[in-house]
JSON list of C-alpha atoms in Angstrom, two decimals:
[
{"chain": "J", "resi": 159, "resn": "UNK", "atom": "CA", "xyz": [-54.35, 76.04, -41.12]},
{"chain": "J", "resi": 160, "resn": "UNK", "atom": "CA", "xyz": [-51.14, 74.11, -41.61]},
{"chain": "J", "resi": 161, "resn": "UNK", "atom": "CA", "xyz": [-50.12, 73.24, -45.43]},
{"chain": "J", "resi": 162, "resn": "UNK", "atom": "CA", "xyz": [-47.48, 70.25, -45.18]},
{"chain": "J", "resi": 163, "resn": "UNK", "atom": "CA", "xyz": [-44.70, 70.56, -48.30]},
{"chain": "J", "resi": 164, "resn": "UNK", "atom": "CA", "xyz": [-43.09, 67.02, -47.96]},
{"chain": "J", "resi": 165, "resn": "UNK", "atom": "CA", "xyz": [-39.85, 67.44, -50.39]},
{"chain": "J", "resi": 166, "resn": "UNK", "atom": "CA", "xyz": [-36.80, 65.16, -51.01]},
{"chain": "J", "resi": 167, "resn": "UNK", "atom": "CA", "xyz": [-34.42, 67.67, -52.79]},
{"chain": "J", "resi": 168, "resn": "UNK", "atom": "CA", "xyz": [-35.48, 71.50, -52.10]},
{"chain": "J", "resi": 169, "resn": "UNK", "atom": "CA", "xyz": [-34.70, 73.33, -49.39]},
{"chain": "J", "resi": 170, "resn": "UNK", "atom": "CA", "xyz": [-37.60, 75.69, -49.00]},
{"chain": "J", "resi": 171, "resn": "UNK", "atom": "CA", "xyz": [-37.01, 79.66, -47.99]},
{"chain": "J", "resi": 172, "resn": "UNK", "atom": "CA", "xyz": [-39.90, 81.57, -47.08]},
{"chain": "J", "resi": 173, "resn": "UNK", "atom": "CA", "xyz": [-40.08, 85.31, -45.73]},
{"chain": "J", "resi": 174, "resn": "UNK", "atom": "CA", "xyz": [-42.84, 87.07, -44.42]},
{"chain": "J", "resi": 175, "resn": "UNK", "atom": "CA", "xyz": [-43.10, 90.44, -42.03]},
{"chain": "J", "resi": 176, "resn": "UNK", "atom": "CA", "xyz": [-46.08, 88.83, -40.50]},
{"chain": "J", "resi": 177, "resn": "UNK", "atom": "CA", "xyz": [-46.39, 87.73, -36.82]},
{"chain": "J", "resi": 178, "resn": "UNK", "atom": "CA", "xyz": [-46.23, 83.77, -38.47]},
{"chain": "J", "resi": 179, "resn": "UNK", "atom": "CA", "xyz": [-43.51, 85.03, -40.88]},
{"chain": "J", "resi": 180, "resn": "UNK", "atom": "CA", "xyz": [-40.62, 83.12, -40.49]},
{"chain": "J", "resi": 181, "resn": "UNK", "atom": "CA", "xyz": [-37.79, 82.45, -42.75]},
{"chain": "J", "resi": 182, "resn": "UNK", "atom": "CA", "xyz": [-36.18, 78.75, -43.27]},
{"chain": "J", "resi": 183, "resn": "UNK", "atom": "CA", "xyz": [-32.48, 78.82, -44.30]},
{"chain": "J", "resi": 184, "resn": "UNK", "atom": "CA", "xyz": [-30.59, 76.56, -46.42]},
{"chain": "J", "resi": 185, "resn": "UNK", "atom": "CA", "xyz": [-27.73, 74.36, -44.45]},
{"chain": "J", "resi": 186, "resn": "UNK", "atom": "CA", "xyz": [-26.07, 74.54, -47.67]},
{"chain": "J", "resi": 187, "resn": "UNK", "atom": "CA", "xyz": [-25.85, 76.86, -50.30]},
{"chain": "J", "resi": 188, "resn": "UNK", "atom": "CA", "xyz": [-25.86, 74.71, -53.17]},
{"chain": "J", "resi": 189, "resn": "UNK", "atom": "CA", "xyz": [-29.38, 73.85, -53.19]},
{"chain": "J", "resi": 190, "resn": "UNK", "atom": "CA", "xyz": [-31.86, 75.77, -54.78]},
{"chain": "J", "resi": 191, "resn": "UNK", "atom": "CA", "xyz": [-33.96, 78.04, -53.04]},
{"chain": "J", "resi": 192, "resn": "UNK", "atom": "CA", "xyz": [-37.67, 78.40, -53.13]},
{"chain": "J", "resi": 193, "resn": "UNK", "atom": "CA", "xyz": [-40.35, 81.38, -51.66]},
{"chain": "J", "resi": 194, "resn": "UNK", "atom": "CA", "xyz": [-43.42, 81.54, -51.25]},
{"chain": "J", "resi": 195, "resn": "UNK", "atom": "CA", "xyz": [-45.15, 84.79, -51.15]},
{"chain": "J", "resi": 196, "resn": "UNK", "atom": "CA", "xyz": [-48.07, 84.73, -49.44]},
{"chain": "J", "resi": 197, "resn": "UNK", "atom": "CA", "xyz": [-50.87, 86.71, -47.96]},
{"chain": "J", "resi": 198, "resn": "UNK", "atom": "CA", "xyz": [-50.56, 84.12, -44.65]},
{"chain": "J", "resi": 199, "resn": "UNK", "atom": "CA", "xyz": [-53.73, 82.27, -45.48]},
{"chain": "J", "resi": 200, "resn": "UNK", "atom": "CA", "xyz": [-51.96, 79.58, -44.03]},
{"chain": "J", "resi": 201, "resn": "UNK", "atom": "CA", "xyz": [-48.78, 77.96, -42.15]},
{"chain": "J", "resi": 202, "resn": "UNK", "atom": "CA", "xyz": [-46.66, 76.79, -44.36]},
{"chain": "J", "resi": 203, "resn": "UNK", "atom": "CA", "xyz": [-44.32, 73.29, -43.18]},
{"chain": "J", "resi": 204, "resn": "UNK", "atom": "CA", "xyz": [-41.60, 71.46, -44.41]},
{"chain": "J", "resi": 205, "resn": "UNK", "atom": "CA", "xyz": [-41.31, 67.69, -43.98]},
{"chain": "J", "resi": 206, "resn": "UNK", "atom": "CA", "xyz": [-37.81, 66.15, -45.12]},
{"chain": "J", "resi": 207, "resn": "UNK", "atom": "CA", "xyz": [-38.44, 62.67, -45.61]},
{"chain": "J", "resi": 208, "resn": "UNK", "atom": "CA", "xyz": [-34.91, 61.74, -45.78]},
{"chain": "J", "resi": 209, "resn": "UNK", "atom": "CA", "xyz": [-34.05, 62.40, -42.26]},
{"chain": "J", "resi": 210, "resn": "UNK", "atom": "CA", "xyz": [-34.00, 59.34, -40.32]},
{"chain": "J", "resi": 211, "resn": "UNK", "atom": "CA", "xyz": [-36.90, 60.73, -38.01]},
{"chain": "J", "resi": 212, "resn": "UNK", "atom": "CA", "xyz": [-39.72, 60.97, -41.09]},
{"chain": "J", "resi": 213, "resn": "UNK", "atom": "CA", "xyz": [-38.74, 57.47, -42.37]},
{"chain": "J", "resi": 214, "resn": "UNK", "atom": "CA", "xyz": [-42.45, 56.17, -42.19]},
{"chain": "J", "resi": 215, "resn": "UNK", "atom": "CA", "xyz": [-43.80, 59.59, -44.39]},
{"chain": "J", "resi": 216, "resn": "UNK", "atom": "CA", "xyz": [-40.38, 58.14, -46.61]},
{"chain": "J", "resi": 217, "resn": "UNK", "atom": "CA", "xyz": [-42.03, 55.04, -46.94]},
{"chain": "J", "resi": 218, "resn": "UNK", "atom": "CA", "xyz": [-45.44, 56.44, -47.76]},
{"chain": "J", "resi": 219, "resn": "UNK", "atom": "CA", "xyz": [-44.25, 59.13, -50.22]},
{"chain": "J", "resi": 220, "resn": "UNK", "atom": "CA", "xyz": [-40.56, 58.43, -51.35]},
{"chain": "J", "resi": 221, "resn": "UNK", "atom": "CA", "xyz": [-42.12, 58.01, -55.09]},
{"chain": "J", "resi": 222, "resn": "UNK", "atom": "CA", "xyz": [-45.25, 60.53, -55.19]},
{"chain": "J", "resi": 223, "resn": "UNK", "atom": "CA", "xyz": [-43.13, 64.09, -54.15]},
{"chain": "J", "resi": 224, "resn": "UNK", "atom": "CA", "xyz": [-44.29, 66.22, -53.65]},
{"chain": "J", "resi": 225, "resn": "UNK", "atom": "CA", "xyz": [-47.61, 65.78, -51.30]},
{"chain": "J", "resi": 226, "resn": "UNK", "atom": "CA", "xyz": [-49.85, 68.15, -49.51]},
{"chain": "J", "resi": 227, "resn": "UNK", "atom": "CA", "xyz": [-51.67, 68.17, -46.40]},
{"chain": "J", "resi": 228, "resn": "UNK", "atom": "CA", "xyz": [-54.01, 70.52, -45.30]},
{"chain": "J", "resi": 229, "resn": "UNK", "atom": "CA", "xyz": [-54.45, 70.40, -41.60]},
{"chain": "J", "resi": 230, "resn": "UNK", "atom": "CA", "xyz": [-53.12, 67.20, -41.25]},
{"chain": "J", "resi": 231, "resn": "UNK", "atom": "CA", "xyz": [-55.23, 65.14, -43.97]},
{"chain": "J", "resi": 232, "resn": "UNK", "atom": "CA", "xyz": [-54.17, 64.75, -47.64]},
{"chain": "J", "resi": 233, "resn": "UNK", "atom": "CA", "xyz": [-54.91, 67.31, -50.16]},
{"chain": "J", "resi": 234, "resn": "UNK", "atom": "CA", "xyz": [-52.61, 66.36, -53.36]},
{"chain": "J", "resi": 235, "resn": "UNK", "atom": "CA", "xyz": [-49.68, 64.94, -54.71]},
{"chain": "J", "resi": 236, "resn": "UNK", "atom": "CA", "xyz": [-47.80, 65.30, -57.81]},
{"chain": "J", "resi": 237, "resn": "UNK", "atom": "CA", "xyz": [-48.45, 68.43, -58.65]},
{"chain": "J", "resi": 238, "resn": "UNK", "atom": "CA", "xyz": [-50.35, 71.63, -57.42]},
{"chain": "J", "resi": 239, "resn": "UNK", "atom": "CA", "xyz": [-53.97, 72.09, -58.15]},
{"chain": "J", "resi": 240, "resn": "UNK", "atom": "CA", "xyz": [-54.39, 75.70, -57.02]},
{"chain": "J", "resi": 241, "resn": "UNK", "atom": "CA", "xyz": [-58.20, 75.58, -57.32]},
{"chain": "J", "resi": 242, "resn": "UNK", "atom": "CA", "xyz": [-58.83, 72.91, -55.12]},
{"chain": "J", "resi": 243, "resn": "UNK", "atom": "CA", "xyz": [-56.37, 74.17, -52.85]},
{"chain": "J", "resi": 244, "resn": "UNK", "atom": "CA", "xyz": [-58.18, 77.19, -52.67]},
{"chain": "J", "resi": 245, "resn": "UNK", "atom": "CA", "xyz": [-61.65, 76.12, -52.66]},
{"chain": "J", "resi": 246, "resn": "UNK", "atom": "CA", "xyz": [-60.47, 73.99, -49.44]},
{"chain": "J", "resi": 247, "resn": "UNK", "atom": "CA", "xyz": [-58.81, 77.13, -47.92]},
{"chain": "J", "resi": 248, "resn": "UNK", "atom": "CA", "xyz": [-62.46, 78.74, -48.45]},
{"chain": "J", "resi": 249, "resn": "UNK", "atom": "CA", "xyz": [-64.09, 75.77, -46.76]},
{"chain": "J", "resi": 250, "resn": "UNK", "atom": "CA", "xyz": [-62.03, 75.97, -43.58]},
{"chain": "J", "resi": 251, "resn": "UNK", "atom": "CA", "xyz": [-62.35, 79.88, -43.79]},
{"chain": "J", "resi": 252, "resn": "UNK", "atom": "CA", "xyz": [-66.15, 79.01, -44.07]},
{"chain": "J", "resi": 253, "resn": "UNK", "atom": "CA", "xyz": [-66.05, 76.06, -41.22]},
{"chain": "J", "resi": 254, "resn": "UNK", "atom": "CA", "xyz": [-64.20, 78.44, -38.86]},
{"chain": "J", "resi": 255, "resn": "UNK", "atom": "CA", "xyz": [-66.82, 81.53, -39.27]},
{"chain": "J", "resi": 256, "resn": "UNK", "atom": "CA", "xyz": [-69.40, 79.03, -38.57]},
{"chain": "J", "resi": 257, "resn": "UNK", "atom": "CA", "xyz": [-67.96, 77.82, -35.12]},
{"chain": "J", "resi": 258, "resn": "UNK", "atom": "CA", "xyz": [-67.46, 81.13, -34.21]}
]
């Protein structure tokens, strides 16, 4: 599962001993920092829009940050809805036992 964190302004830090623990680093130091704990339900990805190479997800989201996808379709934007976002985890948990 792949959760897609499209931000313009935070630079996001994440740590995890997992095998799909990695840890993003700030290019600067002045920018906040923000982890996520986890129990690795789920990859977690950044999307800058600003960089010159995610100009069309710029043009899509520029004024709703910040949006989710959930294996590649939209989830949310806004703000974080952690119900939803879990009941869609347990339907792709579900989904995935069933094609087993």
């Amino acid at each position: 599962m792949v959760l897609c964190f499209l931000s313009r302004t935070l630079q996001l830090a994440r740590h995890s001993s997992s095998p799909l623990g990695r840890q993003l680093s700030s290019a600067s130091t002045n920018k906040p920092v923000l982890t996520l704990f986890t129990k690795v339900k789920f990859i977690l990805q950044e999307v800058d829009i600003t960089l010159p190479e995610n100009s069309a997800w710029y043009d899509k989201y520029k004024y709703d940050i910040p949006v989710f996808h959930l294996n590649g379709k939209f989830l949310m934007k806004h703000q974080v809805d952690i119900q939803k976002f879990e009941d869609q985890l347990v339907k792709l948990e579900l989904q995935n036992d069933g094609n087993q």
